[in-house]
Each structure stands twice: as C-alpha cells, then as structure tokens.
XYZ file of C-alpha atoms in Angstrom:
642
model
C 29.610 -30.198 -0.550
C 31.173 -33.433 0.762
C 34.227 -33.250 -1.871
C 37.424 -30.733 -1.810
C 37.241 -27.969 -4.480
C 39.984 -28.445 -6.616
C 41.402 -24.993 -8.068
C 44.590 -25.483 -9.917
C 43.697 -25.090 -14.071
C 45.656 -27.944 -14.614
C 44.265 -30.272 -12.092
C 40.738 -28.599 -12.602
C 41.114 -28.982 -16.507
C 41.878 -32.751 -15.540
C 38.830 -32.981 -13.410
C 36.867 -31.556 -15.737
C 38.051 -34.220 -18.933
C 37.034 -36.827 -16.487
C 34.116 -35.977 -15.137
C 32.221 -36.032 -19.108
C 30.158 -39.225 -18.775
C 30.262 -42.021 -21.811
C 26.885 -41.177 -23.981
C 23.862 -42.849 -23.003
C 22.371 -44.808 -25.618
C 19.220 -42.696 -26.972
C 16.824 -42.494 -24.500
C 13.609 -40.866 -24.256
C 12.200 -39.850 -20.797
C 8.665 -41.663 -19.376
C 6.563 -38.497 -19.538
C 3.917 -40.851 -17.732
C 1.905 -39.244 -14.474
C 3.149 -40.912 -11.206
C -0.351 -41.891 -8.959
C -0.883 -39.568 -6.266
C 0.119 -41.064 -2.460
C -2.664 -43.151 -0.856
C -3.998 -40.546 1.838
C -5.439 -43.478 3.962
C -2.032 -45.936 4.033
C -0.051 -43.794 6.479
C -2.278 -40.323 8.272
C 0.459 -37.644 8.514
C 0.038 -35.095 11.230
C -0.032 -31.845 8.389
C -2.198 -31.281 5.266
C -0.655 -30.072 1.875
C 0.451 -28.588 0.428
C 2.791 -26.232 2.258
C 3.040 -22.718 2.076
C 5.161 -19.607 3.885
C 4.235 -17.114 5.962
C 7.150 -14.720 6.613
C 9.629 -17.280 8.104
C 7.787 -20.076 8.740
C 6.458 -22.924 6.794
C 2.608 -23.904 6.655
C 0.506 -26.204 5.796
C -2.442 -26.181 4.517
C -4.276 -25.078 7.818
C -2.019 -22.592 8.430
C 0.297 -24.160 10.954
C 3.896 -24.798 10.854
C 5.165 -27.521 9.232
C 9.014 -27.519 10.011
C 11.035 -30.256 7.445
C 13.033 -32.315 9.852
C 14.634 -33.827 6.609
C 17.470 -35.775 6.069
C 19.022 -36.857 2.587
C 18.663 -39.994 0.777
C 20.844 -39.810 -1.485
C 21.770 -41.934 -5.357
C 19.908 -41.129 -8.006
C 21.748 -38.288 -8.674
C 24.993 -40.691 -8.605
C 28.056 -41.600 -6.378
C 30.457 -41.988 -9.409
C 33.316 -40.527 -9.387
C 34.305 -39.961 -12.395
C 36.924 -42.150 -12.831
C 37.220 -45.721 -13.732
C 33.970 -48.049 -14.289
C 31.057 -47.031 -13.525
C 30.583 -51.423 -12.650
C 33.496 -50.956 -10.072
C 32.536 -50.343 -6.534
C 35.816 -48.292 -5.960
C 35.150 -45.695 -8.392
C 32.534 -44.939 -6.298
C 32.498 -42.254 -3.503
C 33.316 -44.399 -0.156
C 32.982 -47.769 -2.268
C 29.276 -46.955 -2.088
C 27.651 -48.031 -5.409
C 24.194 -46.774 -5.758
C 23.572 -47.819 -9.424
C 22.250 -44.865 -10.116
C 19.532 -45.142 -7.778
C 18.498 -44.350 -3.574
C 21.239 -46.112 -1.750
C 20.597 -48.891 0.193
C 17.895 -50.785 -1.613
C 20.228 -53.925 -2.402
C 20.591 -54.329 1.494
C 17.097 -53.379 2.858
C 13.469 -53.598 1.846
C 12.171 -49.992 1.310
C 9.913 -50.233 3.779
C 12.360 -51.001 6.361
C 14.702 -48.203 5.172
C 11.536 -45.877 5.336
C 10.317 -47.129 8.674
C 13.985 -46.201 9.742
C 13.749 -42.660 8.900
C 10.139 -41.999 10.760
C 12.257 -44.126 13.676
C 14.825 -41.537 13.828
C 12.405 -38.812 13.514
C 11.944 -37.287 10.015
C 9.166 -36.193 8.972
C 10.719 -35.515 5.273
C 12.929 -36.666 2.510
C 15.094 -34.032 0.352
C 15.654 -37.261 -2.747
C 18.543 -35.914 -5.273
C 18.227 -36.784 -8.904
C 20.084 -35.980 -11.825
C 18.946 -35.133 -14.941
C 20.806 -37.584 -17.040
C 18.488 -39.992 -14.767
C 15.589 -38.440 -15.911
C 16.218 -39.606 -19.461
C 18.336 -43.047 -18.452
C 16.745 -45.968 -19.898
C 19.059 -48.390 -19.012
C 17.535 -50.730 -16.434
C 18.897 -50.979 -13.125
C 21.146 -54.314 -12.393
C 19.357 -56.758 -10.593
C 22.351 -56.689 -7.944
C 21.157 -53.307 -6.945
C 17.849 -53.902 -6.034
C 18.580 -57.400 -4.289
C 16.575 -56.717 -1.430
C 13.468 -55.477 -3.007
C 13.200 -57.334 -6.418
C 10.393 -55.933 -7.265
C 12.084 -53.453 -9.297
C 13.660 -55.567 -11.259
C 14.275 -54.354 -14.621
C 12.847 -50.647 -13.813
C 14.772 -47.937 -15.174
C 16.361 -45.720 -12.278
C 13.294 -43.273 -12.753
C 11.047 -45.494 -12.516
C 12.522 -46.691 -9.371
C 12.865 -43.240 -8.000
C 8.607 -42.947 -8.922
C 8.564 -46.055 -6.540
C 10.784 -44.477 -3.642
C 8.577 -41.532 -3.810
C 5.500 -43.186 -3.357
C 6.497 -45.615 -0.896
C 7.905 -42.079 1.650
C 4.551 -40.364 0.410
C 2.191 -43.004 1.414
C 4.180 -43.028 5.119
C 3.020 -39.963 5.315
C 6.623 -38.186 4.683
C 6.753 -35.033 2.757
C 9.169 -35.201 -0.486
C 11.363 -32.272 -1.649
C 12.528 -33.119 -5.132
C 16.077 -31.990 -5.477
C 17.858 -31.646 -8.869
C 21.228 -32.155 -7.869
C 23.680 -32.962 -10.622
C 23.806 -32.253 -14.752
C 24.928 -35.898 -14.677
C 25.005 -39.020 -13.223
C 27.704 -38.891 -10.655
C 28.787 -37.806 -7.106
C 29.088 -34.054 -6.723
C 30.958 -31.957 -6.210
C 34.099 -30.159 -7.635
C 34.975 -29.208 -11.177
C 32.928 -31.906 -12.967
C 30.266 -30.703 -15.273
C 27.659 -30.044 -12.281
C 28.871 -26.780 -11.241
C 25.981 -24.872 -12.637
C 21.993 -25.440 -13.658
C 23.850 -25.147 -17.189
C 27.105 -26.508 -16.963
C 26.427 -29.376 -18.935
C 23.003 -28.222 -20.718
C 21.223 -25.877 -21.550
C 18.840 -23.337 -19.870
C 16.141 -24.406 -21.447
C 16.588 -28.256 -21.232
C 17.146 -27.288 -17.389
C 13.816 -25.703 -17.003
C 11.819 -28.143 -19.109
C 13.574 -30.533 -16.838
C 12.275 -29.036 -14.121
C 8.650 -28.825 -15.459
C 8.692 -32.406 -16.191
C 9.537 -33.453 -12.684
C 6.652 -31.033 -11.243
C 4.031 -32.061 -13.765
C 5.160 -35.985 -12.855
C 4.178 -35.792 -9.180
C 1.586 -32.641 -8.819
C -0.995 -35.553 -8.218
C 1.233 -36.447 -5.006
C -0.095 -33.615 -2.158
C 3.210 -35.158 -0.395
C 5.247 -33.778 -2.724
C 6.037 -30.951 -1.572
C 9.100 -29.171 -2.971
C 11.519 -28.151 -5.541
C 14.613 -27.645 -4.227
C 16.300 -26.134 -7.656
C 19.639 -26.784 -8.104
C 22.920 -28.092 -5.909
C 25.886 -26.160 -4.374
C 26.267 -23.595 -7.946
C 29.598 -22.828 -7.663
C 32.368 -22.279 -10.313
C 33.603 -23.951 -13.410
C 37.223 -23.887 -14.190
C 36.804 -20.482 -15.553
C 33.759 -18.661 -14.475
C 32.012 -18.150 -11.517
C 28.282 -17.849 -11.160
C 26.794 -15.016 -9.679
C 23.720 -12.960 -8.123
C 22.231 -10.409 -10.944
C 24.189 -9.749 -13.357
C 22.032 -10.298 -16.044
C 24.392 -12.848 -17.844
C 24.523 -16.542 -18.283
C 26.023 -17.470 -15.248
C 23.033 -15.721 -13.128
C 21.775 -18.077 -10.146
C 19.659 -15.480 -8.902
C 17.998 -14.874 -12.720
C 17.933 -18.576 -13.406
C 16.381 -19.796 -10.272
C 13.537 -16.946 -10.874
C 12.802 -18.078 -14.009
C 12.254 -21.344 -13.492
C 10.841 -21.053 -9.928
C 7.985 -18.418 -11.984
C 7.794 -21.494 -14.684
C 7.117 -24.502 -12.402
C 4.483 -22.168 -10.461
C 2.484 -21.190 -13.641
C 3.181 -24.129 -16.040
C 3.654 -27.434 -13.651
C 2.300 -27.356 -10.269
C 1.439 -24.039 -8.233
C 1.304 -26.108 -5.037
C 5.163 -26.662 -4.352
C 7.554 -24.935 -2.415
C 10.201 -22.876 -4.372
C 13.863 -23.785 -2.680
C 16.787 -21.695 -3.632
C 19.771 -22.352 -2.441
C 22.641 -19.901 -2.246
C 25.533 -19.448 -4.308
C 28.281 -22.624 -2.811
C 31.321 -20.880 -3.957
C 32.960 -18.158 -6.148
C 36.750 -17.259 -7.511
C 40.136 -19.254 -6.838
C 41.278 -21.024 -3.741
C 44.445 -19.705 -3.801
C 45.615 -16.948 -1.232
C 45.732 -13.666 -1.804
C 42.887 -14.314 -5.022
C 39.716 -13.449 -4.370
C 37.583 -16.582 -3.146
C 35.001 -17.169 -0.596
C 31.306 -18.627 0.093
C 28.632 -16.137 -0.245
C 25.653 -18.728 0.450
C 22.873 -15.898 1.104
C 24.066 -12.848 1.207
C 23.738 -11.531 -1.272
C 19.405 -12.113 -0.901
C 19.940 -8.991 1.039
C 20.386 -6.752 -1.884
C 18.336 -8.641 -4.175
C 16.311 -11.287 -3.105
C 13.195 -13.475 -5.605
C 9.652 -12.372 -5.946
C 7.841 -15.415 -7.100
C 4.404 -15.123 -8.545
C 2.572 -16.645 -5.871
C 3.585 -15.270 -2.443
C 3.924 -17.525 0.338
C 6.076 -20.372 -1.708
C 9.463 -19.447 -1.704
C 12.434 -21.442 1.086
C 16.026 -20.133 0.467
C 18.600 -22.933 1.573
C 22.079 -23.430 2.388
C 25.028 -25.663 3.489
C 27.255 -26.204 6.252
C 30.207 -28.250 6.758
C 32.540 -28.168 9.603
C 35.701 -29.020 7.661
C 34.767 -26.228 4.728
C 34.350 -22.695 5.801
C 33.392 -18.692 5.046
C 36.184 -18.254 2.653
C 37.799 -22.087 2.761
C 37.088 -24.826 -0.330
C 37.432 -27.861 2.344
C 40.053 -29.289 0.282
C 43.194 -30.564 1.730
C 46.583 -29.582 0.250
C 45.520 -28.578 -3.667
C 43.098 -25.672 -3.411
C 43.654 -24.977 0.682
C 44.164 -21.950 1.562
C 44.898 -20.523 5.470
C 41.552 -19.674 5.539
C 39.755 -20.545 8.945
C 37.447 -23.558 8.443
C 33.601 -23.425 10.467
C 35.604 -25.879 12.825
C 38.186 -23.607 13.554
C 35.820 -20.703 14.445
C 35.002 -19.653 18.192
C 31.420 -20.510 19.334
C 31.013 -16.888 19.037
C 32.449 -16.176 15.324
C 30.781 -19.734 14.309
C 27.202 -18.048 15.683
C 28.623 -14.371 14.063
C 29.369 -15.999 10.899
C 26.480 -18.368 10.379
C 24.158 -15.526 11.160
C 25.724 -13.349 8.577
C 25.728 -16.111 5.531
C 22.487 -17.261 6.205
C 20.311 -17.154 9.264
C 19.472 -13.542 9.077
C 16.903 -14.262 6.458
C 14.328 -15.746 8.798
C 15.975 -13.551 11.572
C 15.168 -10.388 10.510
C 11.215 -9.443 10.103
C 8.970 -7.441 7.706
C 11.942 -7.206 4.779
C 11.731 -8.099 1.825
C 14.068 -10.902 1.630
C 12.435 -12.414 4.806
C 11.382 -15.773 4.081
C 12.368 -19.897 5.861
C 15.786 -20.963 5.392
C 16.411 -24.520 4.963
C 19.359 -26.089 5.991
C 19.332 -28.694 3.368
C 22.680 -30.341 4.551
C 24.761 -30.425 7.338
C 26.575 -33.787 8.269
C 30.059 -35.294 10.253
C 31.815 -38.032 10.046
C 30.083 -40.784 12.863
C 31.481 -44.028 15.315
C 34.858 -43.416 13.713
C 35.335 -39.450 14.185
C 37.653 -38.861 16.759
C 38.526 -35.203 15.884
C 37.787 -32.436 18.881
C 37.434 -29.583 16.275
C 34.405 -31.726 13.958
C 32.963 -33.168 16.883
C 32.760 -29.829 18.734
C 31.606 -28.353 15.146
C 28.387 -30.139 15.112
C 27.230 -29.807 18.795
C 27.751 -25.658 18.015
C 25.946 -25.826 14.771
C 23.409 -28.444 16.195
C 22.959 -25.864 19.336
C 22.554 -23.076 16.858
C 19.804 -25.193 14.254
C 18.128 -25.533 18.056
C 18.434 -22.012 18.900
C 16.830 -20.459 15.698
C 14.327 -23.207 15.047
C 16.032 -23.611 11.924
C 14.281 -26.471 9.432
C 16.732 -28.983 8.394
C 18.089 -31.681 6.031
C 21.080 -33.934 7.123
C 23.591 -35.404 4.965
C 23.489 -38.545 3.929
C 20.673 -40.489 5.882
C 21.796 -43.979 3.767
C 25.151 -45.628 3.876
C 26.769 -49.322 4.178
C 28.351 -50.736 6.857
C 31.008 -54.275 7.349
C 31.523 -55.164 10.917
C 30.130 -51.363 11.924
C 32.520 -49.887 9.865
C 32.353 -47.591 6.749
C 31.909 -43.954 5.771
C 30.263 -43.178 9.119
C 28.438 -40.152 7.761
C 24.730 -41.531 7.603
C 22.160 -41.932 10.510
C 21.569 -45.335 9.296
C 23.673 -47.701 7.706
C 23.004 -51.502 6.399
C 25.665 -54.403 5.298
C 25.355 -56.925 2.694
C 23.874 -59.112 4.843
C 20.989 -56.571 5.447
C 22.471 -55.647 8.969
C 21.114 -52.356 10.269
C 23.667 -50.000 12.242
C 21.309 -46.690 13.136
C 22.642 -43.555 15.109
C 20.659 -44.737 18.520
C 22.609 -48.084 18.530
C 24.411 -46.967 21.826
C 27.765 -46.465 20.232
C 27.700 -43.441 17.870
C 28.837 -39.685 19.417
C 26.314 -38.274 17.328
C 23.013 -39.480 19.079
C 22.817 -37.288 21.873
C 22.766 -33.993 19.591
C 20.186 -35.371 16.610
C 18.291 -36.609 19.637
C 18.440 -32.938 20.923
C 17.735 -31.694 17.283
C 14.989 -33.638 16.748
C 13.374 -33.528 20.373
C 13.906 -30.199 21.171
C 10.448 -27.831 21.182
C 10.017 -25.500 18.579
C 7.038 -23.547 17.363
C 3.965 -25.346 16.649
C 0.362 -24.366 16.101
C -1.291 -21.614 13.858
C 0.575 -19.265 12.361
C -0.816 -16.176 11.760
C -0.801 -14.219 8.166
C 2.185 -11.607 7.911
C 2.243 -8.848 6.052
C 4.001 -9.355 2.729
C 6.965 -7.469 1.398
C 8.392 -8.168 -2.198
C 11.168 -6.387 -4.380
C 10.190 -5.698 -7.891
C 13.951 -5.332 -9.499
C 13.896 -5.088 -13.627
C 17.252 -4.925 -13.769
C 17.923 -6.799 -16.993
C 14.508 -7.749 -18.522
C 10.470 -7.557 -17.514
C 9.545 -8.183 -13.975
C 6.341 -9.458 -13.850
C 4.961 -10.974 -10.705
C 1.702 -11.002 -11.529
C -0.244 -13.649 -12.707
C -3.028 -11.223 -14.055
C -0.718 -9.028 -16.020
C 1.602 -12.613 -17.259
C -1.936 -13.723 -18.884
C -2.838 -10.258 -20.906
C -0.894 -8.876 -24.281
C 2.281 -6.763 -23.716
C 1.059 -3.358 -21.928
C 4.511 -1.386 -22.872
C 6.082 -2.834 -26.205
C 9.919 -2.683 -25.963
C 10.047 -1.009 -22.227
C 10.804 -3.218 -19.083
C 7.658 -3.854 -17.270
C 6.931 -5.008 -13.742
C 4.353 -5.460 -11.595
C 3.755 -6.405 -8.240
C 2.431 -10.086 -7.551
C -1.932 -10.199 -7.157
C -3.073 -8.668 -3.878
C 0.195 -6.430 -3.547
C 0.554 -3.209 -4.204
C 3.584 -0.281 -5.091
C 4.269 0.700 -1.676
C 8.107 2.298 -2.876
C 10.473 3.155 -5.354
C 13.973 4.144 -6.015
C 15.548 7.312 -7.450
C 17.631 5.446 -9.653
C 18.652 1.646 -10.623
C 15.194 1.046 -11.446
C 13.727 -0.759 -8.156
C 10.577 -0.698 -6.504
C 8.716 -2.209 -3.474
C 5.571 -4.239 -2.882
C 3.280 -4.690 -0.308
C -0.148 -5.663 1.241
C 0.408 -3.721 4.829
C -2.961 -2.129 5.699
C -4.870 -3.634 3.290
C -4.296 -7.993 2.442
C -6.540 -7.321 -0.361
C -7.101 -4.274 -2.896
C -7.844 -5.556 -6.445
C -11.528 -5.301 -8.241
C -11.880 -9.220 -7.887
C -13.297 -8.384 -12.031
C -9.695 -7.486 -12.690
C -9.151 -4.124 -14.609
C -6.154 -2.207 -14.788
C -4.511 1.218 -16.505
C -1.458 1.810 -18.400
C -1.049 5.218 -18.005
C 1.607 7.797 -19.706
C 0.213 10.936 -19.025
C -1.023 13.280 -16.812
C -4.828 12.270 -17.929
C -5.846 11.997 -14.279
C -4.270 15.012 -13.090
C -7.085 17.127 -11.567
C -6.632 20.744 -12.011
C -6.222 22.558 -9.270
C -4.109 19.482 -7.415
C -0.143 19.967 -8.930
C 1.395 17.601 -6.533
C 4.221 17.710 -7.939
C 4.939 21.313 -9.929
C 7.289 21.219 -12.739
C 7.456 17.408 -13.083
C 5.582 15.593 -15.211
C 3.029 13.185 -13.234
C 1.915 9.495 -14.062
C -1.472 9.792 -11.680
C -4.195 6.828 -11.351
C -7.800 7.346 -11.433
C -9.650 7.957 -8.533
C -10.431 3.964 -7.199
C -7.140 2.798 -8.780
C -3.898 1.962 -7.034
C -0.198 1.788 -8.635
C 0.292 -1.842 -9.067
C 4.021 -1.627 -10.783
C 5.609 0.516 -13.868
C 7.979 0.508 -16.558
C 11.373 1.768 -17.803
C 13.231 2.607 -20.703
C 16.645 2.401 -19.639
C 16.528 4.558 -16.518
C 13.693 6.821 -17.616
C 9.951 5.975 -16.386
C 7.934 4.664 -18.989
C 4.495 4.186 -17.736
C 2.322 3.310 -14.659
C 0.470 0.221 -14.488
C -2.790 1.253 -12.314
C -5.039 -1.670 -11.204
C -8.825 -0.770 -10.178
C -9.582 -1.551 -6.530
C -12.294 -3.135 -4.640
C -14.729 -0.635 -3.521
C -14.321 0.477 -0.654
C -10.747 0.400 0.283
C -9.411 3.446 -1.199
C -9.874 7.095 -0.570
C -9.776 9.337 -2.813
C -9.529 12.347 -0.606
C -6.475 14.166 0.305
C -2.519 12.880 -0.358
C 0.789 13.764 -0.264
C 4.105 13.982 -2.058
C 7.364 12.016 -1.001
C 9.862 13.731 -2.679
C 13.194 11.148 -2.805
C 14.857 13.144 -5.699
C 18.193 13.879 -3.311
C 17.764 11.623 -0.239
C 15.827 8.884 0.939
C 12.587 9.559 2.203
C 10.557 6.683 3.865
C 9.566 7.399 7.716
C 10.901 6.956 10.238
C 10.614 3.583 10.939
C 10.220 1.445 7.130
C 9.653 -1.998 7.071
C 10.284 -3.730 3.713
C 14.036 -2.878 4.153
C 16.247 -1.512 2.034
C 15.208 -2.164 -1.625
C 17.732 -0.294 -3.763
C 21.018 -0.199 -1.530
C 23.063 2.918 -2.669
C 19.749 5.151 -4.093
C 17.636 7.558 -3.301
C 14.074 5.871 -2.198
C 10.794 6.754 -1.595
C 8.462 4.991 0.389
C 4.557 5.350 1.342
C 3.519 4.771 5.166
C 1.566 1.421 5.738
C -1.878 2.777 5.928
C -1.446 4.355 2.484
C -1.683 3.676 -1.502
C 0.881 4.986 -4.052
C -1.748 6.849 -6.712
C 1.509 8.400 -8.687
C 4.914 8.638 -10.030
C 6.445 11.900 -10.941
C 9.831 12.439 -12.889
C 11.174 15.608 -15.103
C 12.631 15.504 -18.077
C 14.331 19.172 -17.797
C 18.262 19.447 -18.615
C 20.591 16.733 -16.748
C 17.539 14.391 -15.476
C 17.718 10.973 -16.598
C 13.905 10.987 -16.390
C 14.523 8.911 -13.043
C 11.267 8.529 -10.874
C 11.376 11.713 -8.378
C 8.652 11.111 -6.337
C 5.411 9.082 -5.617
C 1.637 10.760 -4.655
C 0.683 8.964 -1.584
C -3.139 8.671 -0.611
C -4.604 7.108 2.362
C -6.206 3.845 2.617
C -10.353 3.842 3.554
C-alpha cells in the first residue's frame, strides 16, 4: 500500500464513485502465445522453473534461488481516479505511465533493464491489471518516446515485450495481478478484492490466460495472485469463511486452476489479507497479513509451489491504515515501534512462516514490497524504519521485492521512492549515485550472504480442511468420476499420505515423513464404507464402527457429511513399503493424542486430534454412531511402515 485508507462512508462512498473507470470501447484480449525467452541471449546463474522445499525456493537443480526483486511498476496504472486520464497530475506523483512499465518514454528498455541487474536484482515482480489485459487502445506515441518500437502496440502487447526483454537478461518474472482496473492502488476504489469489480470467474479465467500466455517462457516464473485484498466500503474480506469475500478460498481455487489448467511450472504467491474493519478508534480494525495461515493455511495440488507474501511500510502499521488525518487512528505505526516490538511484531504477522519448521503452513515468504521515501527523506522515524526492517530482511534471509524500482526525476528531484529514476531528457539518477541515504542498506541487502547451494528435500506437511466444499489435492483423484456423490471429499496431494485427523471440524493432516513415496505408480485406490476389511479376530476399535484399508493400502483422505464420516479413500501402495503386521489405535475421542513431540503442527486449533508417529501409515478411521455422537471420526488404526 503506498496510499492512505480512507474509512469515513461518506468520503469512502466518494472514493468509490470516482474510482469507476469510463468504459473501454469493446475490446477483445490477444489470446496469442508470447515466444519463450532466448536461453542463449543472457545465461542466468539458476535453471527453471522454481520450486519450494520447506522455506526455501529452488530451482530446478535443487538449489536456492532467493528473488532479490524489486517492482516495476504501470501496467496496472498510476491513475488516480480523478480528472483525465491525459493529465499528468491526475496521476500518482505526476507520474504518467500510460498504462504501461514506467519509464519507457525516458529510457531504452535495455538500459532500464541493464539498471536493475546493476543494482542487483535478479527478478522483476511486473503488476498488471486486468482491464489491461483486454485494453485495445494503443499506447500514445509520447509514452514510448524512447523506445519507438512499440509504437502503436496495445499496453499488453507492450507488457509481452517488457517480459521478454527481463527474460532474455536472464531475470526471473513474477506476474502480478494487481488491480480490477486500470489505475493506481490502493484505497476504496474498485480494487479492493480479486472480485471487487468482476467476477470470480472472469478473475480466474484471467488468471489462466496470463499463465497459458507465457508457460513457453522458463523465466517466468510466478503468479503472484492478487494485491493488498483489503475492504470495500462495506465488507471486509476474510480467511475461510466459505463466503464470497474468502481470500483464502479464492486464492486456492485459482492457485489449483493455473496448476492443472495453465502452467504447472509456476510458483503459487499468496499474499495475506492487507486490511480488515474501520479505521476509526475503538472499531475493530487492524492488518492480519499472515496470520491467520496458522490456522488454515493452502494445500496446492502440486507440493513444492506455493510462496505466501506480504507488505511492509514504515508509515502504515499492525493495526494503523497509514492515512493521515481521515481514517488515522492512535494506533502505533511500524516506525513508531521499538527495534524490539518492530522484530516482535514482524515475526508475528509474517516471518514465522518460514521460521517455524516441519508445520504445515511452513513454506517461503516473500516480501513483495517494502519501500521509503529517498534523497529527500529527512524523517528519523522512516529512515530508522528501513535500516530495522532492512537488518531484519538480512537477518532471516527473507526473499524480497522493493517498491517502486522506476520513477522520474527534474534536477534530482521527484517522488524519491524508486532505486532508479530518469528525466525527460533521459537522465539517469540510481540509488549508488553518492547522494541517496538509502544505498548503504540495499547495498547491505543485496550483498549480504545468505544460503546458497543444494537444498535438500524436506519432509512435506499439508492440511486437508473441507470446511465448505471438496478438498481435493490430488491430481489422481481430480481426474476420476465423483467417489462420494453429495459428501465432501478430500484427499491428500500424490505421494502424501493421512498421517492425522481431528475429532471434530472436519480436518485432517498429510504427510510423506518416513516414506517420500507410497503410491502403486499403476494408481488404484478404495472407497471404502464398511468394515469389509475388518479381520476377525482384530476389533481395534470395539463398539465403533471401523472404515479399515486392505492389507497393501494406505488412507489417502476421506469424506464427510456434515460432521459425520462418510467414507475412506484407500490408495494401493508400492510393494514393499507397507506392513501389514501389527498396529495400533489412537484414540482422540476426548483429548488430543499425537506423541509427544508432532510435527505438522496444530491442524484443527480448538479439537480433539489424532495423529500417527512418522514411521507409520493410517490403515483406518473409526467413529460410532450410538446416542449423542455426531458420527465424528474417534480414532485412526495406525500400522508401521516396512
């Protein structure tokens, strides 16, 4: 966010009126296929595509790959919302980008690129909107002064252009869908949500467009999914609730979409919610960025390609809009906080998901922008802001995107926030000229060691939560017919397995600890409702009623009716990594029961769970349906691995 929030209804209402953009004339998107980069024009030290493992980011051969990315921003828009869209100063900081990357009136691309590998990225995060996507409307010749080749492109095709020109540098590209429409975020102006000014499903097919454009680009790398979701003038989004305003439901759906449909190669970014209720004191209001991927966090069905992101400001903060009388509130701001609450609170909102290990939230956290005013900042508290939260990006090894990279400059002076700036006279004014604060601490960030090498595999740990609808995470089950008409259905994603479940609220856990890979590579699986595979003689569970596998199958998810069990979903192993001797019951009927030391972490907060040791299978489910049982899972048959 580099905007105040603006609360008031009236002022919000007034916000909202203006931010509506005049209709496009009809326009109809180039569904063309953009070339792939030239691997030869520029080597790049990595191989795509990327991947995770736990909280790093890979490439290819397994080593990290950490973005050092900074923002070019414009093609998502710098309108304001106000006045003509032809007029300069109704754009944010008199900084017209035409609806296109900023900068390319005053520098040749190549020179603007050249910059960025100068400075030391090694990736792009490029906005777009997805009015853009469909914007036929050439750009004006004055925007594209200093590269006139594009001449009489439309801004996507520009913005194909752009990302071929950082791909064949050898720069990785994370597409970001930042804006509904056309102009500079953010506030109350039609961007707040995925769906604010659209619908879901135009959203997604968006989405699918943009992957399917550039899969035959290896540099392309990401899809960072939506901007700073925050609330409209009368609803806030929020994390699971099932309704139309769910981030966390949205972003899983379309993250599962572009993996299956589009291109299985690119990273998955989610960022966190930006902000939720009223900037007013004493009404609920605050930032909850990632916190709430503690309770409930995405299980994509590939493992190994989701990022969760978030943003940092000094002059915003944990429970404080940024803005500046209207919608301020005596809320501290980051820049106000001690070096100790900054590190307390950053920690908290978002840096715990690559700090803590072997959960099932644990995955890299992007910082995909961060930024402060440059040459003319003179404030202690922002200028002290950024060397903490630089120290602390240092500190963690954090990846990174700063905000903007692009901006103009007359006589050195301007907006100040970008690393590089040009003037009409195609100038350049770059952080390392000798007279901007900021160069010590990106040189620091930048410079500064962090892990390199091979990264080993890590065991994987995934949350199966069917809260509201089927939870299918694998790929296998996805392709076959419906195995449980009218029940909600999940299953873990291919090569994990049902390592835990919860008493009630309908939530299980996943895993490939002991064993990276259990399934029959022929496939095969079991839907099983009764006790078929009970063998006499072996009532594990007496009085319930037991949902066993076969001997050489493993339980691979389940379904629900409400809160009652509906059926096991058994998948047939490889031979040779189960037993089929011996077991036990974990009974987690009226307390948790998962050893002493469980890794996964805690997969239904406020239940009852049950949980199988690493170096075993879960073969069953049992439940009763006796007076005052819900027909809630009661406990799970665990059998040793071979």
């Amino acid at each position: 966010m580099r905007g105040s929030w603006v609360p008031k209804i009236a002022s919000a209402l007034l916000l909202l009126a203006l931010s509506v953009p005049a209709p496009a004339a009809a326009r109809t998107a180039d569904r063309s296929t953009v070339p792939a980069a030239d691997p030869a024009a520029a080597p790049a030290d990595w191989t795509p595509p990327l991947s995770t493992r736990g909280r790093w980011i890979v490439d290819a051969n397994g080593d990290r790959f950490k973005l050092r990315s900074g923002n070019w921003h414009g093609a998502s828009g710098t309108w304001n919302g106000s006045g003509s869209a032809d007029d300069d100063a109704a754009h944010h900081a008199g900084e017209n980008s035409h609806r296109i990357p900023l900068g390319l009136d005053r520098a040749p691309m190549a020179e603007i690129v050249a910059s960025f590998q100068e400075i030391g990225i090694n990736s792009v995060r490029l906005p777009f909107s997805n009015e853009m996507i469909r914007d036929t409307r050439p750009v004006p010749a004055d925007a594209v002064t200093a590269n006139p080749g594009l001449e009489g492109k439309t801004p996507l095709q520009v913005y194909d252009t752009v990302v071929r020109a950082l791909t064949d540098a050898g720069l990785a590209v994370i597409l970001n869908n930042h804006t509904n429409t056309t102009r500079w975020c953010c506030g109350v102006d039609g961007n707040e949500r995925w769906n604010a000014s659209q619908s879901d499903g135009t959203w997604e097919n968006d989405w699918l467009f943009m992957a399917r454009r550039y899969r035959d680009n290896p540099r392309v790398v990401g899809a960072d999914l939506y901007n700073e979701v925050r609330r409209s003038v009368w609803d806030d989004p929020n994390w699971g609730l099932g309704d139309g305003h769910d981030w966390f439901a949205a972003s899983q759906r379309a993250g599962d979409r572009i993996l299956t449909e589009a291109n299985p190669h690119l990273l998955i970014i989610v960022e966190g919610i930006n902000w939720t209720g009223l900037p007013v004191d004493g009404f609920p209001h605050g930032r909850p960025t990632l916190e709430p991927v503690r309770d409930l966090s995405h299980t994509l069905v590939d493992s190994g390609k989701l990022v969760y992101s978030a943003h940092f400001y000094g002059y915003t903060g944990p429970r404080h809009s940024g803005a500046t009388g209207i919608g301020e509130t005596s809320d501290p701001r980051y820049q106000d906080l001690t070096p100790a609450e900054l590190v307390d609170v950053l920690n908290r909102q978002a840096f715990f998901v690559t700090g803590d290990m072997d959960r099932h939230y644990t995955a890299p956290v992007w910082i995909s922008e961060f930024g402060v005013g440059g040459r003319e900042e003179t404030g202690a508290a922002p200028r002290a802001w950024f060397e903490r939260f630089v120290d602390h990006l240092i500190r963690t090894d954090a990846d990174f995107a700063y905000w903007p990279l692009v901006g103009r400059h007359e006589n050195r002076r301007g907006n100040g926030w970008a690393l590089l700036h040009w003037d009409a006279a195609g100038r350049r004014m770059a952080v390392h000229d000798g007279d901007d604060w900021r160069s010590d601490a990106w040189r620091r960030l930048v410079e500064t060691p962090g892990r390199t090498g091979h990264v080993p595999p890590v065991t994987r740990w995934a949350m199966l939560s069917p809260d509201h609808g089927d939870f299918v995470a694998s790929r296998r089950m996805r392709a076959l017919p419906d195995w449980d008409p009218g029940a909600r259905k999940t299953a873990c994603p291919d090569g994990l397995r049902l390592a835990g479940l919860s008493h009630t609220g309908n939530r299980g856990l996943c895993t490939d600890a002991g064993a990276a890979a259990l399934d029959d590579p022929g496939g095969g699986h079991e839907v099983v409702k009764d006790e078929r595979h009970v063998v006499p003689g072996r009532d594990w569970a007496s009085g319930h009623t037991k949902l066993q596998c076969a001997d050489g199958q493993f339980l691979a998810g389940y379904s629900v009716r409400g809160a009652a069990v509906s059926a096991a979903l058994c998948r047939k192993a490889a031979p040779g990594t189960l037993t089929a001797a011996g077991g036990r019951t974990v009974w987690f009927d009226r307390g948790d029961n998962r050893g002493t030391s469980p890794r996964g972490g805690d997969f239904a907060r406020g239940h009852y769970k049950g949980q199988c040791a690493d170096d075993e299978y879960a073969a069953g489910i049992a439940w009763t349906g006796r007076i005052g049982s819900s027909r809630t899972p009661d406990a799970l048959y665990c059998r040793p691995l071979s």
